[in-house]
Amino acid sequence: MVFKTETAWSASQVLLSYGFTYHTLAKQTKLVRWIPLVVDFCLNVDGASKGNPGLCGGGGCIRDKHGKVLLAFSNYYGAGNSLIAEARALCDGLRLAHFVGIRLPAIYSDSSTLVQSMQQGKCPSWLIHRWWRSSRDLLDNGSSLVHVFRETNQVVDRLANHAIYTMCNEVFWGFKYLPYACKGPLLIDKTGLLNIRLSYC
């Protein structure tokens, strides 16, 4: 038997008395950080769902090679699940960049399911098909959708949660207009400070 957390002494004795052996998975520490592009702009997107399914929202942030925010968005989606929130956030980010006329060589998402589905060209759920297809249409040949760790996507995670709490859609033009909760992670990204990621071996 394998456990992710240490079991109580009494529970381990019961397992041993029945002849079971067990071990606990060790956690591995990685240091990760947001890495800006060398040229042009990049888009980070994230979706959040409280309850999964529950209330959901999405956020995105377009930054230049110095980490400076050009614009960001925070959109409330109502009831849904995390995959719906991730797909809608990606679609909203790409539409906003297209509307403003910004070329995006790289788009970052912490949803491995969404990124893999885009790369393979297979929609993972009919619930997200309309946003998934719009996103595929908006991704031009020069753009790449890349999976990133959640720890390097904290700015847009805060934007997605901001949408759920405020239950409204907002666009922020520059750093000074961002919600207060986004400013700390943004400064950490901009200065290149490292985040700690814990994962099981």
PDB file of C-alpha atoms in Angstrom:
ATOM      1  CA  MET A   1       0.000   0.000   0.000  1.00  0.00           C
ATOM      2  CA  VAL A   2       1.181   3.516  -0.786  1.00  0.00           C
ATOM      3  CA  PHE A   3       0.230   6.666   1.132  1.00  0.00           C
ATOM      4  CA  LYS A   4       0.890  10.271   0.204  1.00  0.00           C
ATOM      5  CA  THR A   5       0.967  11.374   3.856  1.00  0.00           C
ATOM      6  CA  GLU A   6       2.298   9.712   6.991  1.00  0.00           C
ATOM      7  CA  THR A   7      -0.225   7.391   8.609  1.00  0.00           C
ATOM      8  CA  ALA A   8      -0.904   7.403  12.348  1.00  0.00           C
ATOM      9  CA  TRP A   9       1.095   4.894  14.397  1.00  0.00           C
ATOM     10  CA  SER A  10      -2.044   2.984  15.395  1.00  0.00           C
ATOM     11  CA  ALA A  11      -3.216   2.712  11.770  1.00  0.00           C
ATOM     12  CA  SER A  12       0.183   1.433  10.663  1.00  0.00           C
ATOM     13  CA  GLN A  13       0.108  -1.234  13.399  1.00  0.00           C
ATOM     14  CA  VAL A  14      -3.308  -2.451  12.216  1.00  0.00           C
ATOM     15  CA  LEU A  15      -2.005  -2.742   8.631  1.00  0.00           C
ATOM     16  CA  LEU A  16       1.085  -4.622   9.782  1.00  0.00           C
ATOM     17  CA  SER A  17      -0.996  -7.015  11.920  1.00  0.00           C
ATOM     18  CA  TYR A  18      -2.901  -8.052   8.776  1.00  0.00           C
ATOM     19  CA  GLY A  19       0.332  -8.624   6.874  1.00  0.00           C
ATOM     20  CA  PHE A  20       0.284  -5.475   4.741  1.00  0.00           C
ATOM     21  CA  THR A  21       3.427  -3.505   4.112  1.00  0.00           C
ATOM     22  CA  TYR A  22       3.262   0.154   3.245  1.00  0.00           C
ATOM     23  CA  HIS A  23       5.424   3.122   2.460  1.00  0.00           C
ATOM     24  CA  THR A  24       4.894   6.855   2.184  1.00  0.00           C
ATOM     25  CA  LEU A  25       5.755   8.755  -0.982  1.00  0.00           C
ATOM     26  CA  ALA A  26       8.524  11.280  -0.566  1.00  0.00           C
ATOM     27  CA  LYS A  27       8.050  14.838  -1.771  1.00  0.00           C
ATOM     28  CA  GLN A  28      10.471  16.293  -4.266  1.00  0.00           C
ATOM     29  CA  THR A  29      11.271  20.003  -4.201  1.00  0.00           C
ATOM     30  CA  LYS A  30      11.708  21.955  -7.434  1.00  0.00           C
ATOM     31  CA  LEU A  31      12.516  25.620  -7.823  1.00  0.00           C
ATOM     32  CA  VAL A  32      10.548  27.198 -10.668  1.00  0.00           C
ATOM     33  CA  ARG A  33      10.046  30.712 -11.999  1.00  0.00           C
ATOM     34  CA  TRP A  34       8.259  32.629 -14.721  1.00  0.00           C
ATOM     35  CA  ILE A  35      10.579  33.104 -17.719  1.00  0.00           C
ATOM     36  CA  PRO A  36       9.722  35.962 -20.094  1.00  0.00           C
ATOM     37  CA  LEU A  37      10.067  35.745 -23.848  1.00  0.00           C
ATOM     38  CA  VAL A  38      13.063  37.301 -25.561  1.00  0.00           C
ATOM     39  CA  VAL A  39      10.847  39.252 -27.995  1.00  0.00           C
ATOM     40  CA  ASP A  40       7.212  40.299 -28.388  1.00  0.00           C
ATOM     41  CA  PHE A  41       4.455  39.453 -25.907  1.00  0.00           C
ATOM     42  CA  CYS A  42       3.184  36.372 -24.114  1.00  0.00           C
ATOM     43  CA  LEU A  43      -0.193  35.444 -22.677  1.00  0.00           C
ATOM     44  CA  ASN A  44      -0.743  33.540 -19.440  1.00  0.00           C
ATOM     45  CA  VAL A  45      -4.251  32.172 -18.813  1.00  0.00           C
ATOM     46  CA  ASP A  46      -5.922  30.278 -16.002  1.00  0.00           C
ATOM     47  CA  GLY A  47      -9.370  29.150 -14.962  1.00  0.00           C
ATOM     48  CA  ALA A  48     -10.701  28.556 -11.453  1.00  0.00           C
ATOM     49  CA  SER A  49     -13.718  26.692 -10.149  1.00  0.00           C
ATOM     50  CA  LYS A  50     -14.960  26.754  -6.575  1.00  0.00           C
ATOM     51  CA  GLY A  51     -16.340  23.288  -5.958  1.00  0.00           C
ATOM     52  CA  ASN A  52     -15.676  21.752  -9.385  1.00  0.00           C
ATOM     53  CA  PRO A  53     -18.458  21.947 -10.446  1.00  0.00           C
ATOM     54  CA  GLY A  54     -19.262  25.275  -8.903  1.00  0.00           C
ATOM     55  CA  LEU A  55     -18.837  28.959  -9.611  1.00  0.00           C
ATOM     56  CA  CYS A  56     -16.019  29.523 -12.057  1.00  0.00           C
ATOM     57  CA  GLY A  57     -14.034  32.320 -13.625  1.00  0.00           C
ATOM     58  CA  GLY A  58     -10.979  32.930 -15.744  1.00  0.00           C
ATOM     59  CA  GLY A  59      -8.107  35.326 -15.955  1.00  0.00           C
ATOM     60  CA  GLY A  60      -5.342  36.245 -18.334  1.00  0.00           C
ATOM     61  CA  CYS A  61      -2.390  38.573 -18.577  1.00  0.00           C
ATOM     62  CA  ILE A  62      -0.442  39.831 -21.584  1.00  0.00           C
ATOM     63  CA  ARG A  63       3.133  40.850 -20.722  1.00  0.00           C
ATOM     64  CA  ASP A  64       6.152  42.036 -22.655  1.00  0.00           C
ATOM     65  CA  LYS A  65       9.722  40.684 -22.512  1.00  0.00           C
ATOM     66  CA  HIS A  66      10.435  42.779 -19.399  1.00  0.00           C
ATOM     67  CA  GLY A  67       7.444  41.405 -17.490  1.00  0.00           C
ATOM     68  CA  LYS A  68       5.492  44.642 -17.860  1.00  0.00           C
ATOM     69  CA  VAL A  69       1.721  44.166 -18.044  1.00  0.00           C
ATOM     70  CA  LEU A  70       0.129  45.493 -21.206  1.00  0.00           C
ATOM     71  CA  LEU A  71      -3.343  44.323 -20.231  1.00  0.00           C
ATOM     72  CA  ALA A  72      -5.095  41.708 -18.144  1.00  0.00           C
ATOM     73  CA  PHE A  73      -8.629  40.402 -17.811  1.00  0.00           C
ATOM     74  CA  SER A  74     -10.801  38.778 -15.187  1.00  0.00           C
ATOM     75  CA  ASN A  75     -14.056  37.150 -16.395  1.00  0.00           C
ATOM     76  CA  TYR A  76     -16.860  35.523 -14.417  1.00  0.00           C
ATOM     77  CA  TYR A  77     -18.452  32.440 -16.046  1.00  0.00           C
ATOM     78  CA  GLY A  78     -21.097  31.337 -13.542  1.00  0.00           C
ATOM     79  CA  ALA A  79     -21.635  27.619 -12.880  1.00  0.00           C
ATOM     80  CA  GLY A  80     -19.212  25.173 -14.443  1.00  0.00           C
ATOM     81  CA  ASN A  81     -16.138  23.026 -13.852  1.00  0.00           C
ATOM     82  CA  SER A  82     -12.411  23.679 -13.989  1.00  0.00           C
ATOM     83  CA  LEU A  83     -12.006  22.492 -17.598  1.00  0.00           C
ATOM     84  CA  ILE A  84     -14.750  24.854 -18.774  1.00  0.00           C
ATOM     85  CA  ALA A  85     -13.058  27.717 -16.902  1.00  0.00           C
ATOM     86  CA  GLU A  86      -9.642  26.885 -18.416  1.00  0.00           C
ATOM     87  CA  ALA A  87     -11.036  26.641 -21.970  1.00  0.00           C
ATOM     88  CA  ARG A  88     -13.040  29.860 -21.682  1.00  0.00           C
ATOM     89  CA  ALA A  89     -10.063  31.741 -20.215  1.00  0.00           C
ATOM     90  CA  LEU A  90      -7.870  30.631 -23.113  1.00  0.00           C
ATOM     91  CA  CYS A  91     -10.519  31.644 -25.642  1.00  0.00           C
ATOM     92  CA  ASP A  92     -11.086  35.027 -23.942  1.00  0.00           C
ATOM     93  CA  GLY A  93      -7.343  35.738 -23.825  1.00  0.00           C
ATOM     94  CA  LEU A  94      -6.842  34.921 -27.493  1.00  0.00           C
ATOM     95  CA  ARG A  95      -9.889  36.988 -28.512  1.00  0.00           C
ATOM     96  CA  LEU A  96      -8.663  39.962 -26.484  1.00  0.00           C
ATOM     97  CA  ALA A  97      -5.180  39.773 -28.026  1.00  0.00           C
ATOM     98  CA  HIS A  98      -6.709  39.482 -31.507  1.00  0.00           C
ATOM     99  CA  PHE A  99      -9.008  42.463 -30.828  1.00  0.00           C
ATOM    100  CA  VAL A 100      -6.111  44.647 -29.654  1.00  0.00           C
ATOM    101  CA  GLY A 101      -3.883  43.415 -32.502  1.00  0.00           C
ATOM    102  CA  ILE A 102      -1.140  41.759 -30.459  1.00  0.00           C
ATOM    103  CA  ARG A 103       0.873  38.890 -31.900  1.00  0.00           C
ATOM    104  CA  LEU A 104       1.473  36.155 -29.303  1.00  0.00           C
ATOM    105  CA  PRO A 105       4.402  33.779 -29.965  1.00  0.00           C
ATOM    106  CA  ALA A 106       3.695  31.925 -26.701  1.00  0.00           C
ATOM    107  CA  ILE A 107       0.591  31.229 -24.630  1.00  0.00           C
ATOM    108  CA  TYR A 108       1.002  29.621 -21.199  1.00  0.00           C
ATOM    109  CA  SER A 109      -1.584  27.527 -19.321  1.00  0.00           C
ATOM    110  CA  ASP A 110      -1.275  25.313 -16.246  1.00  0.00           C
ATOM    111  CA  SER A 111      -3.982  22.945 -17.533  1.00  0.00           C
ATOM    112  CA  SER A 112      -2.127  19.947 -18.981  1.00  0.00           C
ATOM    113  CA  THR A 113      -5.437  18.486 -20.226  1.00  0.00           C
ATOM    114  CA  LEU A 114      -6.222  21.595 -22.267  1.00  0.00           C
ATOM    115  CA  VAL A 115      -2.681  21.987 -23.622  1.00  0.00           C
ATOM    116  CA  GLN A 116      -2.452  18.320 -24.667  1.00  0.00           C
ATOM    117  CA  SER A 117      -5.880  18.449 -26.324  1.00  0.00           C
ATOM    118  CA  MET A 118      -4.844  21.475 -28.385  1.00  0.00           C
ATOM    119  CA  GLN A 119      -1.573  19.848 -29.400  1.00  0.00           C
ATOM    120  CA  GLN A 120      -3.308  16.587 -30.378  1.00  0.00           C
ATOM    121  CA  GLY A 121      -6.271  18.326 -32.036  1.00  0.00           C
ATOM    122  CA  LYS A 122      -8.831  16.381 -29.972  1.00  0.00           C
ATOM    123  CA  CYS A 123     -11.394  18.168 -27.809  1.00  0.00           C
ATOM    124  CA  PRO A 124     -11.542  16.415 -24.391  1.00  0.00           C
ATOM    125  CA  SER A 125     -15.207  17.208 -23.671  1.00  0.00           C
ATOM    126  CA  TRP A 126     -18.264  18.326 -25.609  1.00  0.00           C
ATOM    127  CA  LEU A 127     -18.940  20.808 -22.785  1.00  0.00           C
ATOM    128  CA  ILE A 128     -16.005  22.967 -23.928  1.00  0.00           C
ATOM    129  CA  HIS A 129     -16.170  22.343 -27.679  1.00  0.00           C
ATOM    130  CA  ARG A 130     -17.281  25.833 -28.723  1.00  0.00           C
ATOM    131  CA  TRP A 131     -14.458  27.597 -26.793  1.00  0.00           C
ATOM    132  CA  TRP A 132     -11.927  24.897 -27.673  1.00  0.00           C
ATOM    133  CA  ARG A 133     -12.700  25.268 -31.386  1.00  0.00           C
ATOM    134  CA  SER A 134     -12.597  29.082 -31.258  1.00  0.00           C
ATOM    135  CA  SER A 135      -9.213  28.880 -29.523  1.00  0.00           C
ATOM    136  CA  ARG A 136      -7.892  26.482 -32.181  1.00  0.00           C
ATOM    137  CA  ASP A 137      -9.041  28.915 -34.878  1.00  0.00           C
ATOM    138  CA  LEU A 138      -7.382  31.879 -33.124  1.00  0.00           C
ATOM    139  CA  LEU A 139      -4.053  30.108 -32.572  1.00  0.00           C
ATOM    140  CA  ASP A 140      -2.003  31.070 -35.604  1.00  0.00           C
ATOM    141  CA  ASN A 141       0.892  29.028 -36.971  1.00  0.00           C
ATOM    142  CA  GLY A 142       3.475  31.168 -35.199  1.00  0.00           C
ATOM    143  CA  SER A 143       1.943  30.678 -31.736  1.00  0.00           C
ATOM    144  CA  SER A 144       2.635  27.843 -29.358  1.00  0.00           C
ATOM    145  CA  LEU A 145       0.503  26.787 -26.395  1.00  0.00           C
ATOM    146  CA  VAL A 146       2.781  25.615 -23.585  1.00  0.00           C
ATOM    147  CA  HIS A 147       2.060  23.917 -20.264  1.00  0.00           C
ATOM    148  CA  VAL A 148       3.556  25.605 -17.188  1.00  0.00           C
ATOM    149  CA  PHE A 149       3.530  24.757 -13.497  1.00  0.00           C
ATOM    150  CA  ARG A 150       0.805  26.291 -11.356  1.00  0.00           C
ATOM    151  CA  GLU A 151       3.449  28.085  -9.269  1.00  0.00           C
ATOM    152  CA  THR A 152       4.564  30.112 -12.308  1.00  0.00           C
ATOM    153  CA  ASN A 153       0.985  31.049 -13.186  1.00  0.00           C
ATOM    154  CA  GLN A 154      -0.038  32.742  -9.920  1.00  0.00           C
ATOM    155  CA  VAL A 155      -0.849  36.159 -11.380  1.00  0.00           C
ATOM    156  CA  VAL A 156      -3.618  34.802 -13.586  1.00  0.00           C
ATOM    157  CA  ASP A 157      -4.801  32.401 -10.879  1.00  0.00           C
ATOM    158  CA  ARG A 158      -5.464  35.472  -8.720  1.00  0.00           C
ATOM    159  CA  LEU A 159      -7.280  37.132 -11.622  1.00  0.00           C
ATOM    160  CA  ALA A 160      -9.505  34.059 -12.089  1.00  0.00           C
ATOM    161  CA  ASN A 161     -10.330  33.992  -8.366  1.00  0.00           C
ATOM    162  CA  HIS A 162     -10.966  37.747  -8.436  1.00  0.00           C
ATOM    163  CA  ALA A 163     -13.630  37.131 -11.110  1.00  0.00           C
ATOM    164  CA  ILE A 164     -15.377  34.562  -8.906  1.00  0.00           C
ATOM    165  CA  TYR A 165     -15.386  36.843  -5.861  1.00  0.00           C
ATOM    166  CA  THR A 166     -16.563  39.959  -7.709  1.00  0.00           C
ATOM    167  CA  MET A 167     -18.855  38.099 -10.162  1.00  0.00           C
ATOM    168  CA  CYS A 168     -18.079  40.548 -12.946  1.00  0.00           C
ATOM    169  CA  ASN A 169     -15.925  40.927 -16.059  1.00  0.00           C
ATOM    170  CA  GLU A 170     -13.067  43.414 -16.038  1.00  0.00           C
ATOM    171  CA  VAL A 171     -10.142  44.453 -18.231  1.00  0.00           C
ATOM    172  CA  PHE A 172      -7.098  46.065 -16.589  1.00  0.00           C
ATOM    173  CA  TRP A 173      -4.814  48.305 -18.644  1.00  0.00           C
ATOM    174  CA  GLY A 174      -1.458  48.156 -16.903  1.00  0.00           C
ATOM    175  CA  PHE A 175      -0.021  47.274 -13.496  1.00  0.00           C
ATOM    176  CA  LYS A 176      -1.580  50.050 -11.435  1.00  0.00           C
ATOM    177  CA  TYR A 177      -5.128  48.986 -12.325  1.00  0.00           C
ATOM    178  CA  LEU A 178      -4.686  45.320 -11.356  1.00  0.00           C
ATOM    179  CA  PRO A 179      -6.396  43.922  -8.246  1.00  0.00           C
ATOM    180  CA  TYR A 180      -4.170  44.193  -5.184  1.00  0.00           C
ATOM    181  CA  ALA A 181      -3.867  40.384  -4.851  1.00  0.00           C
ATOM    182  CA  CYS A 182      -2.151  40.187  -8.274  1.00  0.00           C
ATOM    183  CA  LYS A 183       0.580  42.720  -7.621  1.00  0.00           C
ATOM    184  CA  GLY A 184       2.751  40.582  -5.320  1.00  0.00           C
ATOM    185  CA  PRO A 185       2.994  37.563  -7.651  1.00  0.00           C
ATOM    186  CA  LEU A 186       3.554  39.901 -10.598  1.00  0.00           C
ATOM    187  CA  LEU A 187       6.523  41.557  -8.881  1.00  0.00           C
ATOM    188  CA  ILE A 188       7.941  38.135  -7.982  1.00  0.00           C
ATOM    189  CA  ASP A 189       7.705  37.108 -11.653  1.00  0.00           C
ATOM    190  CA  LYS A 190       9.211  40.360 -12.871  1.00  0.00           C
ATOM    191  CA  THR A 191      12.218  40.144 -10.546  1.00  0.00           C
ATOM    192  CA  GLY A 192      12.843  36.489 -11.413  1.00  0.00           C
ATOM    193  CA  LEU A 193      12.479  35.191  -7.870  1.00  0.00           C
ATOM    194  CA  LEU A 194      11.990  31.451  -7.519  1.00  0.00           C
ATOM    195  CA  ASN A 195       8.849  29.627  -6.362  1.00  0.00           C
ATOM    196  CA  ILE A 196       8.953  26.299  -4.544  1.00  0.00           C
ATOM    197  CA  ARG A 197       7.075  23.420  -6.138  1.00  0.00           C
ATOM    198  CA  LEU A 198       6.471  20.241  -4.121  1.00  0.00           C
ATOM    199  CA  SER A 199       5.668  17.073  -6.049  1.00  0.00           C
ATOM    200  CA  TYR A 200       5.579  13.396  -5.174  1.00  0.00           C
ATOM    201  CA  CYS A 201       8.438  11.218  -6.422  1.00  0.00           C
TER     202      CYS A 201
END
